[in-house]
Amino acid sequence: YRFPLESYVIAPFVALLPRTEFGARLIPCLFGLLDVVLLLLILRKMLQSADDDRRHVHWGRYCAALLILFPSAYLLMQQSAYRITGYTAMTTCGLLAILAALHGQRLRWSFACGLAGGLAVSSTMLAMPVTVVTGIYTTLAGNGRRLIGRLSAWLAGLGLGLLPFLIAKWLIPGAHKAVAGYVGWNK
């Protein structure tokens, strides 16, 4: 059901971190900080295309940034004692997909959007809506110019991002069966 993408990110630092609560929560906290930075970058990109009415955009920029920063639920969520594996990677990869989709007029951004979305789906199936919507957005960006190219780039990135999920399904018999399978009503 979940691919532990964050465990691959955490693995190189395990020998360096202390075997305490701090060591266990440091990398997830850094993921939370990265989420906050990604949210601020998304806000900046969205406000670049806002109205030319400087007074309202200026005020809105600070209000939105303050809502992201205080209290930062994204950062606090990563510091909890019990966090579900896959959610850390889902939020980070989902935000990366959104940010790439907002840049989506070039093929490399469409590819990056698909890659981030595929990795998010590899982490947990709950990322499917974000992945599909960002894929539609990045494919349709640019007023129909190079539509097939952007779609192809997004699908290539998505396929590469889904490789961890597909390889686990192929190499580990019964992997993801708890979610993909079903139980009849009579049982």
mmCIF file of N, CA and C in Angstrom, residues 7-8 27-28 31 35 42 46 49 60 66 69 72 78 89 93 97 102-103 118 120 122 125 127-128 178 186:
data_model
loop_
_atom_site.group_PDB
_atom_site.id
_atom_site.type_symbol
_atom_site.label_atom_id
_atom_site.label_comp_id
_atom_site.label_asym_id
_atom_site.label_seq_id
_atom_site.Cartn_x
_atom_site.Cartn_y
_atom_site.Cartn_z
ATOM 1 N N SER A 7 12.186 6.469 3.774
ATOM 2 C CA SER A 7 13.221 5.646 4.404
ATOM 3 C C SER A 7 14.501 5.645 3.574
ATOM 4 N N TYR A 8 14.375 5.749 2.253
ATOM 5 C CA TYR A 8 15.557 5.836 1.407
ATOM 6 C C TYR A 8 16.256 7.180 1.566
ATOM 7 N N ILE A 27 14.760 14.328 10.469
ATOM 8 C CA ILE A 27 14.541 14.254 9.021
ATOM 9 C C ILE A 27 13.078 14.526 8.673
ATOM 10 N N PRO A 28 12.091 13.958 9.374
ATOM 11 C CA PRO A 28 10.704 14.341 9.087
ATOM 12 C C PRO A 28 10.447 15.838 9.301
ATOM 13 N N PHE A 31 11.683 17.513 6.279
ATOM 14 C CA PHE A 31 10.679 17.352 5.223
ATOM 15 C C PHE A 31 9.567 18.389 5.406
ATOM 16 N N ASP A 35 8.372 21.312 2.924
ATOM 17 C CA ASP A 35 6.973 21.534 2.538
ATOM 18 C C ASP A 35 6.579 23.001 2.670
ATOM 19 N N ILE A 42 5.044 28.054 -4.247
ATOM 20 C CA ILE A 42 3.781 27.957 -4.979
ATOM 21 C C ILE A 42 3.011 29.267 -4.853
ATOM 22 N N MET A 46 1.984 31.744 -7.938
ATOM 23 C CA MET A 46 0.584 32.090 -8.175
ATOM 24 C C MET A 46 0.370 33.597 -8.130
ATOM 25 N N SER A 49 1.153 35.839 -11.297
ATOM 26 C CA SER A 49 0.141 35.975 -12.346
ATOM 27 C C SER A 49 -1.109 36.692 -11.852
ATOM 28 N N GLY A 60 -2.356 40.685 0.155
ATOM 29 C CA GLY A 60 -2.686 39.271 0.050
ATOM 30 C C GLY A 60 -1.471 38.375 0.155
ATOM 31 N N LEU A 66 1.620 34.442 5.923
ATOM 32 C CA LEU A 66 1.431 34.265 7.366
ATOM 33 C C LEU A 66 0.572 33.047 7.679
ATOM 34 N N LEU A 69 2.858 30.094 7.359
ATOM 35 C CA LEU A 69 3.919 30.008 8.360
ATOM 36 C C LEU A 69 3.438 29.824 9.796
ATOM 37 N N SER A 72 2.330 26.553 11.293
ATOM 38 C CA SER A 72 2.595 25.722 10.132
ATOM 39 C C SER A 72 2.173 24.288 10.420
ATOM 40 N N GLN A 78 4.754 16.830 10.779
ATOM 41 C CA GLN A 78 5.902 15.947 10.620
ATOM 42 C C GLN A 78 6.638 15.688 11.936
ATOM 43 N N ALA A 89 6.337 11.680 2.255
ATOM 44 C CA ALA A 89 6.686 11.724 0.831
ATOM 45 C C ALA A 89 5.510 12.205 -0.004
ATOM 46 N N CYS A 93 6.180 15.298 -2.355
ATOM 47 C CA CYS A 93 6.102 15.028 -3.804
ATOM 48 C C CYS A 93 4.865 15.677 -4.420
ATOM 49 N N ALA A 97 4.910 18.359 -7.414
ATOM 50 C CA ALA A 97 4.115 18.198 -8.632
ATOM 51 C C ALA A 97 3.309 19.464 -8.915
ATOM 52 N N LEU A 102 2.707 24.390 -12.208
ATOM 53 C CA LEU A 102 2.561 25.833 -12.370
ATOM 54 C C LEU A 102 3.591 26.401 -13.340
ATOM 55 N N HIS A 103 4.713 25.694 -13.506
ATOM 56 C CA HIS A 103 5.725 26.094 -14.479
ATOM 57 C C HIS A 103 5.510 25.395 -15.820
ATOM 58 N N GLY A 118 4.177 10.615 -9.736
ATOM 59 C CA GLY A 118 4.365 9.169 -9.692
ATOM 60 C C GLY A 118 5.006 8.711 -8.395
ATOM 61 N N ALA A 120 4.757 10.295 -5.569
ATOM 62 C CA ALA A 120 3.737 10.486 -4.539
ATOM 63 C C ALA A 120 2.755 9.316 -4.535
ATOM 64 N N SER A 122 3.430 6.336 -5.628
ATOM 65 C CA SER A 122 4.180 5.177 -5.141
ATOM 66 C C SER A 122 4.215 5.147 -3.621
ATOM 67 N N MET A 125 -1.605 5.684 -2.279
ATOM 68 C CA MET A 125 -2.627 5.884 -3.312
ATOM 69 C C MET A 125 -3.458 7.142 -3.066
ATOM 70 N N ALA A 127 -2.458 9.977 -3.014
ATOM 71 C CA ALA A 127 -1.902 11.055 -3.838
ATOM 72 C C ALA A 127 -2.440 11.034 -5.265
ATOM 73 N N MET A 128 -3.257 10.064 -5.596
ATOM 74 C CA MET A 128 -3.775 9.954 -6.967
ATOM 75 C C MET A 128 -4.522 11.213 -7.427
ATOM 76 N N ALA A 178 -3.661 -5.689 0.119
ATOM 77 C CA ALA A 178 -4.636 -5.229 1.116
ATOM 78 C C ALA A 178 -5.468 -4.069 0.588
ATOM 79 N N ASN A 186 -20.204 -11.248 1.821
ATOM 80 C CA ASN A 186 -20.555 -12.443 2.576
ATOM 81 C C ASN A 186 -19.491 -12.850 3.585
#
